[in-house]
PDB file of C-alpha atoms in Angstrom:
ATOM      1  CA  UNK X   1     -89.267   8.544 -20.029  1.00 94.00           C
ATOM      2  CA  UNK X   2     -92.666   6.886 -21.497  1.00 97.00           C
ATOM      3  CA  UNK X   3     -93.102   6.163 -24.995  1.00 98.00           C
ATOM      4  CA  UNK X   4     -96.720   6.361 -26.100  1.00 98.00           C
ATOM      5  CA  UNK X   5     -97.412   5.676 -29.481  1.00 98.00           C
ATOM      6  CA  UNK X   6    -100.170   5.324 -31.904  1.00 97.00           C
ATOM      7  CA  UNK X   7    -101.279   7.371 -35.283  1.00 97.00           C
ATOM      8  CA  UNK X   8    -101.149  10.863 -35.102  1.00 96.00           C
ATOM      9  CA  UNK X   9    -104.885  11.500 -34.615  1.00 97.00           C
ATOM     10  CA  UNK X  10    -105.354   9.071 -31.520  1.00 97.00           C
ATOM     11  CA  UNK X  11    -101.763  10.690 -30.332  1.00 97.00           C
ATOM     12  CA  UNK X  12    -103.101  14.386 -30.922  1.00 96.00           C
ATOM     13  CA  UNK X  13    -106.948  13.777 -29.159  1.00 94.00           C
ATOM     14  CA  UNK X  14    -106.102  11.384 -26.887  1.00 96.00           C
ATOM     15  CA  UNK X  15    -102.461  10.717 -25.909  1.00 97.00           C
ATOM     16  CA  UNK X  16    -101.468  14.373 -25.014  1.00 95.00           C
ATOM     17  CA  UNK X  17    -104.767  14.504 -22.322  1.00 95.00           C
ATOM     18  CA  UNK X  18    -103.047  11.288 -21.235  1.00 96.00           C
ATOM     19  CA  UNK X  19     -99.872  12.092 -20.890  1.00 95.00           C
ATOM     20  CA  UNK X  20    -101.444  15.669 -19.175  1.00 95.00           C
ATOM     21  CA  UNK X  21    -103.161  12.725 -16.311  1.00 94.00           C
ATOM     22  CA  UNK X  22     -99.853  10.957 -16.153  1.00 95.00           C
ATOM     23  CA  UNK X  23     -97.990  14.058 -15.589  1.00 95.00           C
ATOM     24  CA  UNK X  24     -99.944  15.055 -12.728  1.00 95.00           C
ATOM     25  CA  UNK X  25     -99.120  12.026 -10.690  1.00 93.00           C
ATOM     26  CA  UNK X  26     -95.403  11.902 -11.612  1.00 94.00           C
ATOM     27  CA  UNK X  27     -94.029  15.580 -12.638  1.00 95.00           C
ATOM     28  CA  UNK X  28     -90.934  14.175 -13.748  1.00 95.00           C
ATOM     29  CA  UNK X  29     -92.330  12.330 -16.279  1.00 95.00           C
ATOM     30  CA  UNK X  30     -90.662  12.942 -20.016  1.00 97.00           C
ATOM     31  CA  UNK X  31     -92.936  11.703 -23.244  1.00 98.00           C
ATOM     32  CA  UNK X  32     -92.237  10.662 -26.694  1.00 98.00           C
ATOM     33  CA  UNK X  33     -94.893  10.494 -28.599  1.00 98.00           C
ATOM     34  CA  UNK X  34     -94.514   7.656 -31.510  1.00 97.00           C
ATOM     35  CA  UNK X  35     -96.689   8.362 -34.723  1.00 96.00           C
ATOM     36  CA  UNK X  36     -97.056   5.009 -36.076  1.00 96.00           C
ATOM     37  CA  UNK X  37     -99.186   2.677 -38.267  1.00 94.00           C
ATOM     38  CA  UNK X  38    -101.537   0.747 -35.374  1.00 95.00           C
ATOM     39  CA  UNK X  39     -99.544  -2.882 -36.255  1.00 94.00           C
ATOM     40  CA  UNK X  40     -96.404  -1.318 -35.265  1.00 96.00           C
ATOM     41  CA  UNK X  41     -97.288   0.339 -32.381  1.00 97.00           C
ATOM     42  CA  UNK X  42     -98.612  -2.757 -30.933  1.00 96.00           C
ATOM     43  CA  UNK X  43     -94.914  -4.328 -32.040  1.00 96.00           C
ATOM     44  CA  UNK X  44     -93.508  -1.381 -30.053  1.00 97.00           C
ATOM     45  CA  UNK X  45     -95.527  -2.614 -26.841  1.00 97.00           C
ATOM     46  CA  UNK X  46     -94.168  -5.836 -27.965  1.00 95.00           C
ATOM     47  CA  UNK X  47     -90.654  -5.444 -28.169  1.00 95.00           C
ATOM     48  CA  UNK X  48     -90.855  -2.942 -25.139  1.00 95.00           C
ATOM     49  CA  UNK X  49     -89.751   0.223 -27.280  1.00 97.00           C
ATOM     50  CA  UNK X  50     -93.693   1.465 -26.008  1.00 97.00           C
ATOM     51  CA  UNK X  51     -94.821   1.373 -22.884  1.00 97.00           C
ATOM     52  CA  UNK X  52     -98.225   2.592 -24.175  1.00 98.00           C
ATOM     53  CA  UNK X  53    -100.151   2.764 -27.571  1.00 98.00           C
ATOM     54  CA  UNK X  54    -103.433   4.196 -28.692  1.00 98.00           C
ATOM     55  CA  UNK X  55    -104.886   1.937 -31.470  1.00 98.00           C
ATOM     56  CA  UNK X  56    -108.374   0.680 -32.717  1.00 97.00           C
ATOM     57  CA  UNK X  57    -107.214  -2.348 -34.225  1.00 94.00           C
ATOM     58  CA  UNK X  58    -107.891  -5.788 -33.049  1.00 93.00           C
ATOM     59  CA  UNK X  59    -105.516  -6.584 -30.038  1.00 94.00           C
ATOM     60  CA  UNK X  60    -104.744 -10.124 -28.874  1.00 90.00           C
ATOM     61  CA  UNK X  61    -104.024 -10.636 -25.230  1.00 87.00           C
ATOM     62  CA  UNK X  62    -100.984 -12.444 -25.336  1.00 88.00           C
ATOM     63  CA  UNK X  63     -97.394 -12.372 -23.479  1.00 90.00           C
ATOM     64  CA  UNK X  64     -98.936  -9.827 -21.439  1.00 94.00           C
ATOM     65  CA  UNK X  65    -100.125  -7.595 -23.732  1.00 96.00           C
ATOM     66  CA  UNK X  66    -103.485  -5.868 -22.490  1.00 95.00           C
ATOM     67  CA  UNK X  67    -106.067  -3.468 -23.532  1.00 96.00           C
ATOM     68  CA  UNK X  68    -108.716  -1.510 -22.670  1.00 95.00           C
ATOM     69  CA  UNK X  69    -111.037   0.988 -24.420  1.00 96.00           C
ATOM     70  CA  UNK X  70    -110.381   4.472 -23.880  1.00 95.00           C
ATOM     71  CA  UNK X  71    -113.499   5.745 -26.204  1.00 95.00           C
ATOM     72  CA  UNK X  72    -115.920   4.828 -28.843  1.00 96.00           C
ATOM     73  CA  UNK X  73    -116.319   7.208 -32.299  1.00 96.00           C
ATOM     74  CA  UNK X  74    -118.826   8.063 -34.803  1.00 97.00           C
ATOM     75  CA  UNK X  75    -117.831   8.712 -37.806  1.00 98.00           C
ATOM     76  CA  UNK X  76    -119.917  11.765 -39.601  1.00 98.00           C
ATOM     77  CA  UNK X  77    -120.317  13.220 -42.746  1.00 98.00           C
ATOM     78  CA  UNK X  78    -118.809  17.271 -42.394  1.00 98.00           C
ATOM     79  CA  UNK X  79    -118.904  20.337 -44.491  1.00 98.00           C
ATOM     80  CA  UNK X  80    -117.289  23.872 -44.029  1.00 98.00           C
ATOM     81  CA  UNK X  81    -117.992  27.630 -43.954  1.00 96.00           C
ATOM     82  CA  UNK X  82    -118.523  28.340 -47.893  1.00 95.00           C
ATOM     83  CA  UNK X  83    -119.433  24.205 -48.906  1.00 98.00           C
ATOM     84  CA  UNK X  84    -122.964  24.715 -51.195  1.00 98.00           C
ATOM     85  CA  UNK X  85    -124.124  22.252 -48.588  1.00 98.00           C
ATOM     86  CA  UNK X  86    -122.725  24.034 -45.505  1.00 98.00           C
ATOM     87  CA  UNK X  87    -126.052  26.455 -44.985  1.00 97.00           C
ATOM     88  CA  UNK X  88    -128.281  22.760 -45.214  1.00 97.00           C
ATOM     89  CA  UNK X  89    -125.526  21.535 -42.018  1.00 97.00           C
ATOM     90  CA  UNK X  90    -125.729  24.795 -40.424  1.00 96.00           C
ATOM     91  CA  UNK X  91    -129.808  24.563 -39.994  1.00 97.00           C
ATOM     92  CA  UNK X  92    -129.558  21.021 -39.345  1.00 96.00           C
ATOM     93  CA  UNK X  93    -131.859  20.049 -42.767  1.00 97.00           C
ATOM     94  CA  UNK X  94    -131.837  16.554 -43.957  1.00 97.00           C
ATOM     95  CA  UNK X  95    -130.021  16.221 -47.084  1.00 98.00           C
ATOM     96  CA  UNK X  96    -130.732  13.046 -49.631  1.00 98.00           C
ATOM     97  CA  UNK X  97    -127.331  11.018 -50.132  1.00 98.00           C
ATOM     98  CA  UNK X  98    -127.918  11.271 -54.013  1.00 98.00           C
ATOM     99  CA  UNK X  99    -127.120  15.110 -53.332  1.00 98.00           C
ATOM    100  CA  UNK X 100    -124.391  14.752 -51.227  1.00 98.00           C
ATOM    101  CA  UNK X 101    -122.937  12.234 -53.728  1.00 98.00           C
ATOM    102  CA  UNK X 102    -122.909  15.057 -56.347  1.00 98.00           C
ATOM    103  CA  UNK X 103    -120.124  16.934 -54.315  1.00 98.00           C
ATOM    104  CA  UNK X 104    -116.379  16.742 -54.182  1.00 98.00           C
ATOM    105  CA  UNK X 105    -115.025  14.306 -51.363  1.00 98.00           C
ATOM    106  CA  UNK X 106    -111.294  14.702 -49.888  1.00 98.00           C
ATOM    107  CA  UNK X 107    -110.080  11.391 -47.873  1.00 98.00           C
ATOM    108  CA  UNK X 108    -106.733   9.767 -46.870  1.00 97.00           C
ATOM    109  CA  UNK X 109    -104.636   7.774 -49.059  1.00 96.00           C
ATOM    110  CA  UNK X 110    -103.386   5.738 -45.436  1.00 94.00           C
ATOM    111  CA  UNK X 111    -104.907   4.455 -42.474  1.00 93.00           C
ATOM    112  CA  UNK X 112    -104.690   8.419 -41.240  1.00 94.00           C
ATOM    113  CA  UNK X 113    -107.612   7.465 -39.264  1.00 96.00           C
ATOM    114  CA  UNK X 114    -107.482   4.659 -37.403  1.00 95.00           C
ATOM    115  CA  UNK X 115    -108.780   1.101 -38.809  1.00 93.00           C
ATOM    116  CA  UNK X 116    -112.035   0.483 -39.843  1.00 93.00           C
ATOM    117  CA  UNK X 117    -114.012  -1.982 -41.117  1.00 90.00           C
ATOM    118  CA  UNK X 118    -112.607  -4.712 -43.785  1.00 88.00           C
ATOM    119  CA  UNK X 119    -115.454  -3.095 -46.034  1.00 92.00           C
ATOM    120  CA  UNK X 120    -114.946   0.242 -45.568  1.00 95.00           C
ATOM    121  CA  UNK X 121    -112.841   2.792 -47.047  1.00 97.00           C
ATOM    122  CA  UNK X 122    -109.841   4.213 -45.768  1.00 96.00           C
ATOM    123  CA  UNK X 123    -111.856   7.163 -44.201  1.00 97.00           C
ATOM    124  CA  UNK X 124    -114.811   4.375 -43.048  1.00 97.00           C
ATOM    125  CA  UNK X 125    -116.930   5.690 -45.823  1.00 98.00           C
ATOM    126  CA  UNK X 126    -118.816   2.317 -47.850  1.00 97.00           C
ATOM    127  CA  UNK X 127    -117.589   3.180 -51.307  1.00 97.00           C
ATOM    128  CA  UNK X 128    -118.583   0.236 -52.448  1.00 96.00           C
ATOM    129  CA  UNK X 129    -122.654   0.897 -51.681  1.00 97.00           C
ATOM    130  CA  UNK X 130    -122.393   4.623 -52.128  1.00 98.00           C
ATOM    131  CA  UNK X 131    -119.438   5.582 -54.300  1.00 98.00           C
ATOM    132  CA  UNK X 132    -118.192   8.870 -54.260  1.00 98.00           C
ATOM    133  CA  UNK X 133    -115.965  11.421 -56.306  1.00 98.00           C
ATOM    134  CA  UNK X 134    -113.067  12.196 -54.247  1.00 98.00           C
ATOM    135  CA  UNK X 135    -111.366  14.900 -55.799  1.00 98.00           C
ATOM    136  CA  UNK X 136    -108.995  15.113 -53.087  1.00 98.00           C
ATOM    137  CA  UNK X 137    -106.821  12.442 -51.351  1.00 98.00           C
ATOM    138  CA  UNK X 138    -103.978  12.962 -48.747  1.00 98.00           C
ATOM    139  CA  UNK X 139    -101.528  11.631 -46.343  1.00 95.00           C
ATOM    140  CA  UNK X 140    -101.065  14.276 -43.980  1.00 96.00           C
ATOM    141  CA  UNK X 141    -104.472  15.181 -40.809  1.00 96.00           C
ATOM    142  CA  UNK X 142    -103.733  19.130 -41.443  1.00 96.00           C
ATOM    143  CA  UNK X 143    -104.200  18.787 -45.224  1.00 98.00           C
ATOM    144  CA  UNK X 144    -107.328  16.654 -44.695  1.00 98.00           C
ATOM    145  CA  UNK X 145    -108.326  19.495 -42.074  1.00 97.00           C
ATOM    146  CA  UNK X 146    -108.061  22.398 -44.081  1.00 98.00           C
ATOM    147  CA  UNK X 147    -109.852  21.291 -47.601  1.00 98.00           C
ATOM    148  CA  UNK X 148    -112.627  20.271 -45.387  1.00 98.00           C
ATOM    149  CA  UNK X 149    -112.969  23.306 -42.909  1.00 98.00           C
ATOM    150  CA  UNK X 150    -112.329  25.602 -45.988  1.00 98.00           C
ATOM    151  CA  UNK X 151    -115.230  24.312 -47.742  1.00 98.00           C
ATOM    152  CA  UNK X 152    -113.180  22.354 -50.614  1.00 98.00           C
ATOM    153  CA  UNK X 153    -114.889  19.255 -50.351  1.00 98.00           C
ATOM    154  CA  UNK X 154    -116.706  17.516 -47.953  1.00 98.00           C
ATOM    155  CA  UNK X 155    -115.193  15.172 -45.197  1.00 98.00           C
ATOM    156  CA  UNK X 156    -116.708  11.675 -43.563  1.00 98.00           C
ATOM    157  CA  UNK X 157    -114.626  12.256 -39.805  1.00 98.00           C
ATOM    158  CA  UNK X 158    -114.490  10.602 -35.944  1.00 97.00           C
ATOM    159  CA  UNK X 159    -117.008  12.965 -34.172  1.00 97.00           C
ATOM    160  CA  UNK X 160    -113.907  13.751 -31.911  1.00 96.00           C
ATOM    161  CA  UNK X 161    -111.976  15.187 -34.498  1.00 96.00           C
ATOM    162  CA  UNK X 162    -114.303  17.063 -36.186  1.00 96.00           C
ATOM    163  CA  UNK X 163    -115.775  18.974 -32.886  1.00 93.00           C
ATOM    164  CA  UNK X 164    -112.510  20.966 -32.656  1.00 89.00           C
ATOM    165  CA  UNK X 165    -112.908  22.211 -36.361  1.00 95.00           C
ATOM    166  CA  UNK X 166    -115.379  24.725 -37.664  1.00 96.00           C
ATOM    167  CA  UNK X 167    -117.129  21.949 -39.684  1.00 98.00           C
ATOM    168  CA  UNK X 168    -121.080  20.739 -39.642  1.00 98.00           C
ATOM    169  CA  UNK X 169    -122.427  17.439 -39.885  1.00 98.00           C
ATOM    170  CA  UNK X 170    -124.785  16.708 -42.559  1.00 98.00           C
ATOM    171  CA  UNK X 171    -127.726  15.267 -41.835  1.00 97.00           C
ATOM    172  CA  UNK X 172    -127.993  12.393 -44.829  1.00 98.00           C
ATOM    173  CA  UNK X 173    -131.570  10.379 -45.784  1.00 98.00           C
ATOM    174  CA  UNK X 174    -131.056   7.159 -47.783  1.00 97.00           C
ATOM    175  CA  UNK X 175    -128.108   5.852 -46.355  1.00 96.00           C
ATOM    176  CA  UNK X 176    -128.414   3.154 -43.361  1.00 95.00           C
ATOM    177  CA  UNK X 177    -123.989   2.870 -42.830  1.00 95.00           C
ATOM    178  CA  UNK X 178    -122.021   4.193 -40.240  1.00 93.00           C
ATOM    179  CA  UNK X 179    -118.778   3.524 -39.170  1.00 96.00           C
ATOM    180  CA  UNK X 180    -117.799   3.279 -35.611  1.00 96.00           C
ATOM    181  CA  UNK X 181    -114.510   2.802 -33.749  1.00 96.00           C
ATOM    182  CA  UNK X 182    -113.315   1.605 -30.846  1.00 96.00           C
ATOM    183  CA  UNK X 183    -110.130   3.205 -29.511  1.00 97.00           C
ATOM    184  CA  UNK X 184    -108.123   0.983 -27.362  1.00 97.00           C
ATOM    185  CA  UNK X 185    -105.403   1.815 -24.511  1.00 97.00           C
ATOM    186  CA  UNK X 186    -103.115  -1.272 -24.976  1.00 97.00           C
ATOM    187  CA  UNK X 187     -99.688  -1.973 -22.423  1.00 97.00           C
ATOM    188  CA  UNK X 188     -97.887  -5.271 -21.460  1.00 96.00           C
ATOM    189  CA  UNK X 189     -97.949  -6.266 -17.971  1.00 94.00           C
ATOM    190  CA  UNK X 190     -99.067  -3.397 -16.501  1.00 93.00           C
ATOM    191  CA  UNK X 191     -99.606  -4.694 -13.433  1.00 91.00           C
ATOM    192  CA  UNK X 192     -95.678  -5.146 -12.904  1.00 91.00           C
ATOM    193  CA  UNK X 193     -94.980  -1.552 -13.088  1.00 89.00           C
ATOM    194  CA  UNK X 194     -96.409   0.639 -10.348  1.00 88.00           C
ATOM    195  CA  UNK X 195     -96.513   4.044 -12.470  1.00 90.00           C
ATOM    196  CA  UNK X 196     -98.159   1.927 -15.744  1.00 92.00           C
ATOM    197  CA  UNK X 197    -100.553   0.102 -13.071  1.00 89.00           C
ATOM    198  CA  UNK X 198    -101.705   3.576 -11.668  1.00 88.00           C
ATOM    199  CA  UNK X 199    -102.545   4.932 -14.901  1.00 85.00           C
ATOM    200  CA  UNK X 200    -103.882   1.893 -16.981  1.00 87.00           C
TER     201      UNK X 200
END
């Protein structure tokens, strides 16, 4: 049994296509998969109650706990079918951010997302540069999902996430920030277990 955990959206994206690879080396593997903030998930691998987690926080190599990055993500500013701005997405047209900043946002009230920068809003968006009206905040991904993909309000997502949804990126003038993420595999002493040294 192999307890991989992590926040939902790094558990949904990226541990399921991991536990798919670990499968297919040992078929009798069983999974639990943990939905956790990132500090307790690297306490699970900790404690031992993980032997995997999916996180982008800072982890320190210590008593054996080890990482290694599994992806980097962009973070991009969306719109749906039915958004005023969604036809401006659609033909890939550059948009000024003093536009976009007239529109409704909708962005989590938690970490839903991973962590980001110590600057950065919850959703990696730099609020304090560019403030915006979010009309719309939430704890739960499939909330977040469908105000953006039905147009609601617009949505600043990982590249990874959005792809699956029928959303378009904006193409914004005027504003220089991004927010990137790097999205770690961490495990202690992997090297002591043959199936967690195969797959780490």
């Amino acid at each position: 049994q192999i307890v991989i955990s992590g926040p939902e959206i790094f558990l949904a994206k990226m541990g399921t296509s991991l536990g798919e690879t670990i499968k297919n080396k040992f078929p009798l593997a069983l999974f639990d998969f943990q939905a956790t903030e990132e500090s307790e998930s690297i306490e699970q691998i900790v404690r031992g109650e993980a032997q995997l987690a999916i996180v982008s926080a800072e982890v320190i190599a210590k008593g054996g706990v080890v990482s290694k990055v599994l992806r980097e993500a962009t973070f991009q500013t969306y719109v749906g079918d039915g958004h005023p701005l969604h036809q401006l997405a659609k033909s890939k047209k550059t948009v000024p951010i003093e536009e976009v900043l007239k529109h409704s946002f909708v962005s989590p009230d938690n970490p839903l997302l991973g962590k980001v920068g110590t600057r950065q809003s919850l959703d990696g968006w730099r609020d304090d540069k560019f403030p915006r009206k979010v009309d719309y905040l939430t704890s739960s991904l499939k909330i977040l999902e469908e105000i953006a993909v039905g147009g609601k309000a617009i949505a600043y997502l990982p590249d990874y996430f959005a792809r699956d949804l029928r959303l378009d990126a904006l193409k914004i003038s005027g504003c220089p920030y991004t927010c990137t993420q790097r999205i770690k595999l961490v495990a202690r002493n992997p090297k002591d277990t043959s199936w967690l040294n195969q797959v780490f």
